[in-house]
Amino acid sequence: MNAIMTNFDIDAEKARETRKWEGLSEVDQAIRDNRLMEYRIKKSWADPWSRKLTVGAILVITVGFAYLVGTSLRLW
């Protein structure tokens, strides 16, 4: 059989076997990361100082954008 099939063909077949599940392992990693991120967000939201900082930052960004939109529409 080795007379017909070269070593290159055998190595290529082995490489294809290991690559079959690469996509699923990436999806599995993404699911794990998403759960970890969700846990971190919930934990940081439970902390009162972190919650105040997050709400304050979002408020400042919203006021800034509102000012820019109001200025471009010549409301003030």
PDB file of C-alpha atoms in Angstrom:
ATOM      1  CA  MET A   1       0.000   0.000   0.000  1.00  0.00           C
ATOM      2  CA  ASN A   2       2.895   2.371   0.670  1.00  0.00           C
ATOM      3  CA  ALA A   3       4.077   1.840  -2.877  1.00  0.00           C
ATOM      4  CA  ILE A   4       0.904   3.470  -4.153  1.00  0.00           C
ATOM      5  CA  MET A   5       0.279   5.957  -1.401  1.00  0.00           C
ATOM      6  CA  THR A   6       3.123   8.321  -0.698  1.00  0.00           C
ATOM      7  CA  ASN A   7       4.027   9.565   2.749  1.00  0.00           C
ATOM      8  CA  PHE A   8       2.745  13.002   1.733  1.00  0.00           C
ATOM      9  CA  ASP A   9      -0.731  11.548   1.151  1.00  0.00           C
ATOM     10  CA  ILE A  10      -0.717   9.805   4.527  1.00  0.00           C
ATOM     11  CA  ASP A  11       0.361  12.976   6.336  1.00  0.00           C
ATOM     12  CA  ALA A  12      -2.268  15.023   4.503  1.00  0.00           C
ATOM     13  CA  GLU A  13      -4.985  12.579   5.550  1.00  0.00           C
ATOM     14  CA  LYS A  14      -3.877  12.761   9.203  1.00  0.00           C
ATOM     15  CA  ALA A  15      -3.894  16.550   9.042  1.00  0.00           C
ATOM     16  CA  ARG A  16      -7.437  16.553   7.662  1.00  0.00           C
ATOM     17  CA  GLU A  17      -8.607  14.323  10.506  1.00  0.00           C
ATOM     18  CA  THR A  18      -7.368  16.750  13.153  1.00  0.00           C
ATOM     19  CA  ARG A  19      -8.943  19.764  11.430  1.00  0.00           C
ATOM     20  CA  LYS A  20     -12.462  18.306  11.333  1.00  0.00           C
ATOM     21  CA  TRP A  21     -13.505  19.680  14.731  1.00  0.00           C
ATOM     22  CA  GLU A  22     -11.644  23.027  14.796  1.00  0.00           C
ATOM     23  CA  GLY A  23     -14.805  24.999  14.115  1.00  0.00           C
ATOM     24  CA  LEU A  24     -16.708  23.352  16.935  1.00  0.00           C
ATOM     25  CA  SER A  25     -13.899  23.950  19.401  1.00  0.00           C
ATOM     26  CA  GLU A  26     -13.945  27.654  18.493  1.00  0.00           C
ATOM     27  CA  VAL A  27     -17.705  27.766  19.068  1.00  0.00           C
ATOM     28  CA  ASP A  28     -17.251  25.990  22.391  1.00  0.00           C
ATOM     29  CA  GLN A  29     -14.622  28.526  23.427  1.00  0.00           C
ATOM     30  CA  ALA A  30     -16.892  31.406  22.399  1.00  0.00           C
ATOM     31  CA  ILE A  31     -19.734  29.992  24.480  1.00  0.00           C
ATOM     32  CA  ARG A  32     -17.454  29.681  27.483  1.00  0.00           C
ATOM     33  CA  ASP A  33     -16.171  33.225  27.012  1.00  0.00           C
ATOM     34  CA  ASN A  34     -19.695  34.589  26.648  1.00  0.00           C
ATOM     35  CA  ARG A  35     -20.779  32.954  29.881  1.00  0.00           C
ATOM     36  CA  LEU A  36     -17.741  34.301  31.622  1.00  0.00           C
ATOM     37  CA  MET A  37     -18.436  37.792  30.293  1.00  0.00           C
ATOM     38  CA  GLU A  38     -22.061  37.549  31.373  1.00  0.00           C
ATOM     39  CA  TYR A  39     -20.945  36.513  34.856  1.00  0.00           C
ATOM     40  CA  ARG A  40     -18.518  39.437  35.051  1.00  0.00           C
ATOM     41  CA  ILE A  41     -21.175  41.905  33.928  1.00  0.00           C
ATOM     42  CA  LYS A  42     -23.683  40.623  36.482  1.00  0.00           C
ATOM     43  CA  LYS A  43     -21.077  40.669  39.237  1.00  0.00           C
ATOM     44  CA  SER A  44     -19.939  44.201  38.404  1.00  0.00           C
ATOM     45  CA  TRP A  45     -23.550  45.412  38.210  1.00  0.00           C
ATOM     46  CA  ALA A  46     -24.135  44.053  41.719  1.00  0.00           C
ATOM     47  CA  ASP A  47     -21.334  46.276  43.042  1.00  0.00           C
ATOM     48  CA  PRO A  48     -22.819  49.714  43.902  1.00  0.00           C
ATOM     49  CA  TRP A  49     -19.694  51.713  42.974  1.00  0.00           C
ATOM     50  CA  SER A  50     -19.339  49.960  39.647  1.00  0.00           C
ATOM     51  CA  ARG A  51     -23.018  50.503  38.885  1.00  0.00           C
ATOM     52  CA  LYS A  52     -22.735  54.226  39.689  1.00  0.00           C
ATOM     53  CA  LEU A  53     -19.648  54.549  37.501  1.00  0.00           C
ATOM     54  CA  THR A  54     -21.327  52.744  34.600  1.00  0.00           C
ATOM     55  CA  VAL A  55     -24.497  54.822  34.806  1.00  0.00           C
ATOM     56  CA  GLY A  56     -22.464  58.024  35.120  1.00  0.00           C
ATOM     57  CA  ALA A  57     -20.309  57.207  32.097  1.00  0.00           C
ATOM     58  CA  ILE A  58     -23.347  56.340  29.984  1.00  0.00           C
ATOM     59  CA  LEU A  59     -25.031  59.566  31.115  1.00  0.00           C
ATOM     60  CA  VAL A  60     -21.984  61.679  30.177  1.00  0.00           C
ATOM     61  CA  ILE A  61     -21.740  60.021  26.752  1.00  0.00           C
ATOM     62  CA  THR A  62     -25.482  60.501  26.139  1.00  0.00           C
ATOM     63  CA  VAL A  63     -25.352  64.180  27.141  1.00  0.00           C
ATOM     64  CA  GLY A  64     -22.320  64.680  24.881  1.00  0.00           C
ATOM     65  CA  PHE A  65     -24.052  63.150  21.889  1.00  0.00           C
ATOM     66  CA  ALA A  66     -27.239  65.096  22.623  1.00  0.00           C
ATOM     67  CA  TYR A  67     -25.207  68.312  22.681  1.00  0.00           C
ATOM     68  CA  LEU A  68     -23.555  67.467  19.369  1.00  0.00           C
ATOM     69  CA  VAL A  69     -26.886  66.603  17.723  1.00  0.00           C
ATOM     70  CA  GLY A  70     -28.500  69.764  19.114  1.00  0.00           C
ATOM     71  CA  THR A  71     -25.621  71.887  17.866  1.00  0.00           C
ATOM     72  CA  SER A  72     -25.702  70.369  14.392  1.00  0.00           C
ATOM     73  CA  LEU A  73     -29.478  70.966  14.190  1.00  0.00           C
ATOM     74  CA  ARG A  74     -28.957  74.530  15.495  1.00  0.00           C
ATOM     75  CA  LEU A  75     -31.262  74.046  18.463  1.00  0.00           C
ATOM     76  CA  TRP A  76     -28.976  76.159  20.672  1.00  0.00           C
TER      77      TRP A  76
END
